[in-house]
GROMACS .gro file of C-alpha atoms in nm:
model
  334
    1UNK     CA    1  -3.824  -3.624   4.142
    2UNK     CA    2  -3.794  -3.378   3.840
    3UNK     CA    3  -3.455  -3.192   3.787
    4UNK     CA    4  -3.326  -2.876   3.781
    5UNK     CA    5  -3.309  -2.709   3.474
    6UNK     CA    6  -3.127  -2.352   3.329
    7UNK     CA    7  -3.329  -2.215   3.013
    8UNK     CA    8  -3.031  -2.004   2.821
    9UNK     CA    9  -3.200  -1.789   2.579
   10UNK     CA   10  -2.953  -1.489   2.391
   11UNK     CA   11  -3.226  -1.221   2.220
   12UNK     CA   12  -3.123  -0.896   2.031
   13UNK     CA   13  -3.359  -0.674   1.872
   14UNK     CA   14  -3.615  -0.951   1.968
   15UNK     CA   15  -3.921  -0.688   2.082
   16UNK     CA   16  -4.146  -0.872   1.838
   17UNK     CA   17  -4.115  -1.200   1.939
   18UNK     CA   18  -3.949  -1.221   2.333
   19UNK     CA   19  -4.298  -1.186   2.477
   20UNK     CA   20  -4.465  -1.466   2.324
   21UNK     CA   21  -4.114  -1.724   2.340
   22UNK     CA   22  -4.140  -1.645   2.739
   23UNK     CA   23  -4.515  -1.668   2.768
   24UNK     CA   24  -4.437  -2.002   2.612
   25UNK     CA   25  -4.135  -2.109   2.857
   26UNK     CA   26  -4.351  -1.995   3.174
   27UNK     CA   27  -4.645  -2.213   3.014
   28UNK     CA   28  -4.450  -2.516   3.003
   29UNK     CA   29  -4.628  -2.797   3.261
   30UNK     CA   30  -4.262  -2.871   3.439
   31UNK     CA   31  -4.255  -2.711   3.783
   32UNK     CA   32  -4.191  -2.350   3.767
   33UNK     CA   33  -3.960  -2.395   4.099
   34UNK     CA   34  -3.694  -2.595   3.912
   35UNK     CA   35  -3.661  -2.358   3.620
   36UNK     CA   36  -3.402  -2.106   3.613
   37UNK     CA   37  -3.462  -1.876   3.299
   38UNK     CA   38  -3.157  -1.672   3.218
   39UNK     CA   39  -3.207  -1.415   2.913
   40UNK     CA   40  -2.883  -1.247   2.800
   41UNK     CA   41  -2.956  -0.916   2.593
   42UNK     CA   42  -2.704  -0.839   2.316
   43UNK     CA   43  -2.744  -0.484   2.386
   44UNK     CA   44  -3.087  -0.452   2.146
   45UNK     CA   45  -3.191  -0.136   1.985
   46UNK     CA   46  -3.547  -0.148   2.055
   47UNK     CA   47  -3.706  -0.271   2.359
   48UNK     CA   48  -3.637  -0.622   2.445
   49UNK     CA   49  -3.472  -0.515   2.738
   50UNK     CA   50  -3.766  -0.290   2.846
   51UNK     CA   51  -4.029  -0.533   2.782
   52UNK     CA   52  -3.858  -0.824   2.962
   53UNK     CA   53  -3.802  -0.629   3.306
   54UNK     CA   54  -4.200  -0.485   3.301
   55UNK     CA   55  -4.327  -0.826   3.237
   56UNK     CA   56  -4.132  -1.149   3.378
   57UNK     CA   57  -3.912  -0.946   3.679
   58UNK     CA   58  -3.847  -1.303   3.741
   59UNK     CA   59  -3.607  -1.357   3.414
   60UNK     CA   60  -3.228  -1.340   3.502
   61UNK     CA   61  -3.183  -1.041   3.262
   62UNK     CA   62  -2.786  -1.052   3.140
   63UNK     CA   63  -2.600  -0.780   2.896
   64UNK     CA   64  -2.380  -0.900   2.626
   65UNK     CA   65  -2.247  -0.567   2.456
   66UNK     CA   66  -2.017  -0.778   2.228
   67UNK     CA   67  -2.397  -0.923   2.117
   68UNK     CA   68  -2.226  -1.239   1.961
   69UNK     CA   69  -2.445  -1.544   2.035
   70UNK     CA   70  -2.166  -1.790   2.154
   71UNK     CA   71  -2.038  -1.516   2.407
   72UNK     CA   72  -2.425  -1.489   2.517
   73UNK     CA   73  -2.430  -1.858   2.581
   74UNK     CA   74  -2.111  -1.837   2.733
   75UNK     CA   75  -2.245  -1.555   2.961
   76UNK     CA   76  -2.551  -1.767   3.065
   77UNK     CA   77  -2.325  -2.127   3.125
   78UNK     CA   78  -2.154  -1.951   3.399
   79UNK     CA   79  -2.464  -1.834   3.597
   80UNK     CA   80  -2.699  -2.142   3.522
   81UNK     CA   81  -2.754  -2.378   3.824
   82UNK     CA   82  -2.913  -2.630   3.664
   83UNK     CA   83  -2.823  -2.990   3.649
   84UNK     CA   84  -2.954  -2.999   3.274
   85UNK     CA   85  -2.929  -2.693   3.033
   86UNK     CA   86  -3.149  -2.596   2.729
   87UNK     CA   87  -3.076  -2.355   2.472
   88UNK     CA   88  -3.355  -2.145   2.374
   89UNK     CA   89  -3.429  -1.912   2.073
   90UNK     CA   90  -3.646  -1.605   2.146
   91UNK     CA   91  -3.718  -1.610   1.738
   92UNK     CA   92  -3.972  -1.961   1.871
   93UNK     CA   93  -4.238  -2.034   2.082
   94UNK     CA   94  -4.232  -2.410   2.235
   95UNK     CA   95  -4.502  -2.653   2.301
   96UNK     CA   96  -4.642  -2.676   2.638
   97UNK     CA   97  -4.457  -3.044   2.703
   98UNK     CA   98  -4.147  -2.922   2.514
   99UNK     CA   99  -3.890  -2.931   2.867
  100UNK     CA  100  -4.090  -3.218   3.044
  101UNK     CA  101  -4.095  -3.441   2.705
  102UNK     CA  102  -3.670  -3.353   2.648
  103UNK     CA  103  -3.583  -3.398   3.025
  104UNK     CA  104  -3.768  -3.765   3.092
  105UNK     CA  105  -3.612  -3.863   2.726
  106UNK     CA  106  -3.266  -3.799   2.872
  107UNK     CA  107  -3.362  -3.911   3.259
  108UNK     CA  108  -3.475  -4.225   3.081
  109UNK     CA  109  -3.198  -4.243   2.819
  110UNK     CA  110  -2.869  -4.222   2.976
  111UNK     CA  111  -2.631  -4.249   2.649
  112UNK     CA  112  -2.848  -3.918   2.518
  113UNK     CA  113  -2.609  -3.637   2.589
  114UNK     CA  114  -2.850  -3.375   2.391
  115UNK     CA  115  -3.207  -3.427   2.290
  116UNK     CA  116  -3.384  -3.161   2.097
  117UNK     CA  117  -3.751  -3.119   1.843
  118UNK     CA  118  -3.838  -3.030   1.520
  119UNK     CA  119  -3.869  -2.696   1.362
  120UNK     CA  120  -4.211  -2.590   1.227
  121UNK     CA  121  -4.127  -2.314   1.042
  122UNK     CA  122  -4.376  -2.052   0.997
  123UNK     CA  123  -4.374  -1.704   0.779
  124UNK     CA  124  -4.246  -1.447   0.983
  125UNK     CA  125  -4.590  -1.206   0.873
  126UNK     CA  126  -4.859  -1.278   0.594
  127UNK     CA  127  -4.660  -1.152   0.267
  128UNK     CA  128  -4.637  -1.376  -0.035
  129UNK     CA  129  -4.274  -1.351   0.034
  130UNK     CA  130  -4.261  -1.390   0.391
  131UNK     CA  131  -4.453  -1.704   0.315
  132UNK     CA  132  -4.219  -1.824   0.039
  133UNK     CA  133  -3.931  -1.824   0.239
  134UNK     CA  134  -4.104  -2.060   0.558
  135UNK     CA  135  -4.217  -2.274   0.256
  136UNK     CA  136  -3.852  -2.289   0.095
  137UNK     CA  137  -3.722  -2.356   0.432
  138UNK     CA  138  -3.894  -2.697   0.491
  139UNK     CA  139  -3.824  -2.824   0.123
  140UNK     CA  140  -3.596  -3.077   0.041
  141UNK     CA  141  -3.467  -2.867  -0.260
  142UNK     CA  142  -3.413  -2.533  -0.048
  143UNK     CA  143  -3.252  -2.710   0.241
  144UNK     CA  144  -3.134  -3.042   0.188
  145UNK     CA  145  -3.213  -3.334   0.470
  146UNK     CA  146  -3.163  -3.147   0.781
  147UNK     CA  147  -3.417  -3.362   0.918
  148UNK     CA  148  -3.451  -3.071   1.212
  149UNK     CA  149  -3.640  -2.862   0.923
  150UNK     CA  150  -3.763  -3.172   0.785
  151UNK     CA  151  -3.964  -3.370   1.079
  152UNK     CA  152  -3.998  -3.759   1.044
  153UNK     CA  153  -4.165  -4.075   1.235
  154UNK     CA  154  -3.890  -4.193   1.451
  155UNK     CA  155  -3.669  -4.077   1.720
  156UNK     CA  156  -3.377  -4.123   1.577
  157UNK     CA  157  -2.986  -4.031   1.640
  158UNK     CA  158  -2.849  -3.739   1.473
  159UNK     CA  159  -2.568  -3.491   1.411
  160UNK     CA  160  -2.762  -3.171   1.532
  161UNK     CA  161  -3.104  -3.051   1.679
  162UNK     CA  162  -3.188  -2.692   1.749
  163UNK     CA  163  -3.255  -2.537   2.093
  164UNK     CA  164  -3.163  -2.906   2.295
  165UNK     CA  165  -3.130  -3.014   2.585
  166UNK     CA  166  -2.788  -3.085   2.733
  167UNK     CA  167  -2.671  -3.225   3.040
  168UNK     CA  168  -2.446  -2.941   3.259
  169UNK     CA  169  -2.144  -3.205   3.223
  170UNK     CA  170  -2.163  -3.186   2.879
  171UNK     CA  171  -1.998  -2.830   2.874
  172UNK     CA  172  -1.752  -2.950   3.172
  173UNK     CA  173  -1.603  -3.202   2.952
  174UNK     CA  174  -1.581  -3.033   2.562
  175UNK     CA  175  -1.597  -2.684   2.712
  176UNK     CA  176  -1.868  -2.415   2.620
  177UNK     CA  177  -1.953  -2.229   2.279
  178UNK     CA  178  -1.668  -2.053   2.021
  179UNK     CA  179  -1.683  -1.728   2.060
  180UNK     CA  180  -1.565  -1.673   1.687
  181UNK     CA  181  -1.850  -1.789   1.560
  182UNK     CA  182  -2.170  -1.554   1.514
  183UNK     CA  183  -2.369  -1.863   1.272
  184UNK     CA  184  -2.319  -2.229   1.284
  185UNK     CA  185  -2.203  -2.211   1.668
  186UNK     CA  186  -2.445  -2.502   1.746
  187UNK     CA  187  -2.365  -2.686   1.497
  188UNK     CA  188  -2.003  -2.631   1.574
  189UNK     CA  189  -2.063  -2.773   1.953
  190UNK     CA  190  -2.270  -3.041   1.848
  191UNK     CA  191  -1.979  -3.184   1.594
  192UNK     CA  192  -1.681  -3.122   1.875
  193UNK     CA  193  -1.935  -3.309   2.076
  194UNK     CA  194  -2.019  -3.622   1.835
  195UNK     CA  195  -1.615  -3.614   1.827
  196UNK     CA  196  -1.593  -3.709   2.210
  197UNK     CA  197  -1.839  -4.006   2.198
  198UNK     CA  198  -2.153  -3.773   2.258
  199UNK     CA  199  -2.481  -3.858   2.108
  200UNK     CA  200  -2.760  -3.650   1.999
  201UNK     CA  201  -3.149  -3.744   1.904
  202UNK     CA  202  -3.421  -3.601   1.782
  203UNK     CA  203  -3.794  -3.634   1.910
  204UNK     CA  204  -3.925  -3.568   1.535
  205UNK     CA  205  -4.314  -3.509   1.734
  206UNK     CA  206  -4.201  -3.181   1.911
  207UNK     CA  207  -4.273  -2.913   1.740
  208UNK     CA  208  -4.112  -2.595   1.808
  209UNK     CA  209  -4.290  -2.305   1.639
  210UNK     CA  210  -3.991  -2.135   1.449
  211UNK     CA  211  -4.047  -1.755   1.252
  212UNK     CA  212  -3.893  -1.711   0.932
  213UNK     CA  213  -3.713  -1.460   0.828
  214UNK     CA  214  -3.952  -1.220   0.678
  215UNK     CA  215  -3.754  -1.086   0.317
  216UNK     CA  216  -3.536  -1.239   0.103
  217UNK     CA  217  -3.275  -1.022   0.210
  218UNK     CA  218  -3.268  -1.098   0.510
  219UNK     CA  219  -3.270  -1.416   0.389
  220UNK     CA  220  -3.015  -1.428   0.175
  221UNK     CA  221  -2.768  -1.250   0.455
  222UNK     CA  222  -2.850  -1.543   0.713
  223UNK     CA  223  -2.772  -1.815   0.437
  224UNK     CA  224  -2.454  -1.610   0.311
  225UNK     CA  225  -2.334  -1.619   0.706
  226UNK     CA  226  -2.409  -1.980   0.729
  227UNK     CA  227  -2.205  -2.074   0.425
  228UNK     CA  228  -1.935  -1.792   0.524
  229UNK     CA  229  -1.893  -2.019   0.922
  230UNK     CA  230  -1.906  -2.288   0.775
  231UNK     CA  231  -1.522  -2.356   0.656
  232UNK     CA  232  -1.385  -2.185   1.017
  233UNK     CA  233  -1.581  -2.435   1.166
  234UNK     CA  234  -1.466  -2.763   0.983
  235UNK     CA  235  -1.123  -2.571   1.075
  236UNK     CA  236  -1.156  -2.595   1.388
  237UNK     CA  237  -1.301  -2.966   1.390
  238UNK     CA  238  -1.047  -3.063   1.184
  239UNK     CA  239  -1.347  -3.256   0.957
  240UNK     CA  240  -1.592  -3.197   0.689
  241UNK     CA  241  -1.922  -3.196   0.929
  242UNK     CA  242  -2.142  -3.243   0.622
  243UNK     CA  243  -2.138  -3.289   0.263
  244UNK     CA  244  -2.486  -3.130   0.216
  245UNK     CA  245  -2.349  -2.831   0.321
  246UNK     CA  246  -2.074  -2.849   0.037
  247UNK     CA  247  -2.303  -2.910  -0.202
  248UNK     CA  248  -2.440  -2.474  -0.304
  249UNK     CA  249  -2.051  -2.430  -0.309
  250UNK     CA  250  -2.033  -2.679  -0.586
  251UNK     CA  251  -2.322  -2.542  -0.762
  252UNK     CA  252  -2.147  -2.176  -0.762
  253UNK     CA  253  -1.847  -2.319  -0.837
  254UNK     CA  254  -1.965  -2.477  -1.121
  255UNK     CA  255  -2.234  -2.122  -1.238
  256UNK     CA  256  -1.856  -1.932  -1.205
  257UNK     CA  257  -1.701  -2.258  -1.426
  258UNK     CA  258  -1.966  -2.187  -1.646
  259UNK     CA  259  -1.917  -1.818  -1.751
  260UNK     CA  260  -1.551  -1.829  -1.773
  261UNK     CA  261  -1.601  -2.163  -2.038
  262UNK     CA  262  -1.866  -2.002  -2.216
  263UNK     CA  263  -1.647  -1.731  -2.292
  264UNK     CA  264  -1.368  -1.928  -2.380
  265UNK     CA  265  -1.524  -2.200  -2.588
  266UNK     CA  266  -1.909  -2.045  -2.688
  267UNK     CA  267  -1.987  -2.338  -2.923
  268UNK     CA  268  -1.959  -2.556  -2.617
  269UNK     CA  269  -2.177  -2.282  -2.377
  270UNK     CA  270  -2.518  -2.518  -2.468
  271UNK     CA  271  -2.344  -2.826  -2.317
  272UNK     CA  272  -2.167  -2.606  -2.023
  273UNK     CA  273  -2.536  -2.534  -1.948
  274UNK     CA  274  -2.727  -2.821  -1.886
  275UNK     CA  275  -2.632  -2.836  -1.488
  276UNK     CA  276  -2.777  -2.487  -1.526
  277UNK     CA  277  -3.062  -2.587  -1.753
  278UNK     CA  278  -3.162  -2.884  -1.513
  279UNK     CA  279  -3.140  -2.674  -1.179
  280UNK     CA  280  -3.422  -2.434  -1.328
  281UNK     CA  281  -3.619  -2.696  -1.455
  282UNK     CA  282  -3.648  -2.859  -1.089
  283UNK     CA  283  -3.663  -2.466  -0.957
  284UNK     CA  284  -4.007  -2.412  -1.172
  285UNK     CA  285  -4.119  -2.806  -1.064
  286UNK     CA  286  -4.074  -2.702  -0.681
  287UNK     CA  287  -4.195  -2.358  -0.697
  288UNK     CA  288  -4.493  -2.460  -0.939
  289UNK     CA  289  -4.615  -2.725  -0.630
  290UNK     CA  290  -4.783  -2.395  -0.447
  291UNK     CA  291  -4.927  -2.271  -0.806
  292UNK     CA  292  -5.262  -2.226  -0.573
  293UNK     CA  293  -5.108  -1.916  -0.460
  294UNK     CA  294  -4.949  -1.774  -0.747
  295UNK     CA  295  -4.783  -1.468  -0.578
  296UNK     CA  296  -4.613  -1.722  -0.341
  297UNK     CA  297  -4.475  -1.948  -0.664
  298UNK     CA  298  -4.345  -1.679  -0.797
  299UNK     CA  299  -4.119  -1.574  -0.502
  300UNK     CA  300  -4.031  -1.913  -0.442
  301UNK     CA  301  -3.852  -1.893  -0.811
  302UNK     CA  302  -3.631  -1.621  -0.629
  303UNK     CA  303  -3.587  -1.793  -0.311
  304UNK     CA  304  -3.423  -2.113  -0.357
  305UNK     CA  305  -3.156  -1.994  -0.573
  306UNK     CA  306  -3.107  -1.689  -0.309
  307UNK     CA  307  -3.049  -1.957  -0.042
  308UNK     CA  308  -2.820  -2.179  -0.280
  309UNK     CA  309  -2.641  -1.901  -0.405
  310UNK     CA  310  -2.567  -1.707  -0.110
  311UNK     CA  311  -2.444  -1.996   0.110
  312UNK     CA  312  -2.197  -2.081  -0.148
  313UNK     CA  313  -2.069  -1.722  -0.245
  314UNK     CA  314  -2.066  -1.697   0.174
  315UNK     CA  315  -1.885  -2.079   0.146
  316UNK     CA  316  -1.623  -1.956  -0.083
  317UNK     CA  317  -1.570  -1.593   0.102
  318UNK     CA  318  -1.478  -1.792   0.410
  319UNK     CA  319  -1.216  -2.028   0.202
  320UNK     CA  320  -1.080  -1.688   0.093
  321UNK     CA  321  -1.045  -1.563   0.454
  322UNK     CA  322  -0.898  -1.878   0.540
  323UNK     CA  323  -0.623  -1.909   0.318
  324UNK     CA  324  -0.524  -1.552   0.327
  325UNK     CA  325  -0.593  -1.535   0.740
  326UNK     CA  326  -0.814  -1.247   0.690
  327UNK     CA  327  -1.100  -1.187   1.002
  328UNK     CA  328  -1.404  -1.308   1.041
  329UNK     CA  329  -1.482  -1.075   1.304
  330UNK     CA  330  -1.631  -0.756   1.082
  331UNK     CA  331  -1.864  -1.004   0.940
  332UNK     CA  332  -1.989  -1.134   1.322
  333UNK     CA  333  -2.036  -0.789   1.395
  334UNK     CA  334  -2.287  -0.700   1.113
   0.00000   0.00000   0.00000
């Protein structure tokens, strides 16, 4: 007998991309009577809303006008029924197994308190730079080990999956999302849950199909947010959830370091720089891997230091805002 289960997705702006994430969530080969899909609209611009009512009437179609994430979530905990609850993106499209593969992992797996796939990050359209960016995103270099981005061979525990699967109990004991936090809010509940015995794995042979962001604006401005969360949330935890996200707020640390000792001491700038010197060397090796493509190389130059960069200028912002208890809230809001 297969379980209930609530899909939670929170969209905004998502015209582009909400068709094809529900086509994919009414696709899914668990029975369409036990899922309860529950969309919750952050007030979008354009015509999520629209296109959601004319073509799956069956959705639970919320309003957030607050359009914070957590809050969405939040929104959708209350009305979901089901006895398990997965947290959807309407930036993805899922394999067709994607709910029955996460729900008879956790019927079958009763320490699993969250169970979620792997991201296969694709460019958001078919620019060089689009293309760059999905590329930088699944590299070691760009990102570190989130082994999310990264895939593997095993099922294996972990601090955080994207879009899992939770059971409803979960939110009964550690409570639902923080509302304060526009990024980082899942990996926020994920830590509070580790913290109360909860364990997470990760099915590294579902795939979700994940769109990029599609310049490196954009780019940047997601990675700058990440970095800027990140200190409010080890705050709140009361813990360092990861040294590999410490590690681009070293490396601007140490560029900032840098300028002020070059200026001070200039016969010692050509030692000051080898960090520097090293960090382009292995920003050429990585970027020169997709030569083939040489439009794609060259953005790649630009995108790994955007995301390094950004997420520790964001890092240090949100030290700064933290110390001197100034809001976070403008920033959510943007």
């Amino acid at each position: 007998m297969y379980p209930t289960v609530s899909v939670i997705i929170p969209a905004y702006n998502e015209e582009r991309f909400i068709e094809d994430c529900l086509n994919s969530v009414y696709q899914q080969d668990y029975p369409k009577e036990l899922l309860e899909v529950i969309v919750i609209d952050g007030n979008s611009q354009d015509r999520t809303a629209e296109v959601i009512r004319e073509k799956f009437p069956q959705v639970k179609l919320l309003h957030n006008p607050r359009k914070i994430v957590p809050i969405s979530m939040n929104m959708g905990l209350e009305k979901a029924q089901g006895v398990y609850i997965i947290r959807l993106d309407a930036h993805c499209t899922y394999p067709i197994n994607y709910f029955s593969r996460l729900i008879v992992f956790m019927e079958t797996h009763p320490e699993a308190d969250n169970v979620g796939g792997v991201w296969n990050t694709l460019p958001a359209n078919s620019s060089s730079q689009a293309e760059a960016i999905a590329i930088a995103l699944t590299s070691k270099f760009g990102i570190g080990n989130a082994e999310y981005r990264l895939g593997g061979e095993d099922v294996k525990e972990v601090d955080t999956v994207p879009f899992g699967c939770y059971r409803r109990e979960v939110f009964d004991k550690i409570g639902g999302y923080d509302e304060e936090l526009t990024r980082n809010q899942d990996n926020e509940l994920n830590s509070r849950l580790k913290q109360h015995g909860g364990r997470i794995f990760l099915l590294p042979d579902l795939l979700i199909d994940y769109y990029a962001r599609p310049t490196l604006k954009k780019c940047g401005r997601m990675f700058y947010q990440y970095g800027l969360f990140n200190p409010l949330v080890d705050k709140k935890l009361g813990q360092f959830t990861s040294l590999r996200r410490m590690v681009p707020l070293f490396f601007v640390l140490y560029l900032i370091l840098f300028v002020v000792l070059s200026v001070l001491m200039p016969k010692l700038t050509l030692w000051f720089a080898i960090p520097l010197l090293l960090y382009i060397l292995v920003d050429i090796a990585a970027s020169l891997r997709h030569i083939a493509k040489p439009k794609v190389a060259l953005w790649l130059l630009c995108v790994y230091p955007t995301i390094h960069i950004n997420y520790g200028l964001g890092y240090i912002d949100g030290i700064y805002r933290l110390i001197f208890n100034r809001s976070f809230v403008a920033e959510a809001n943007r």
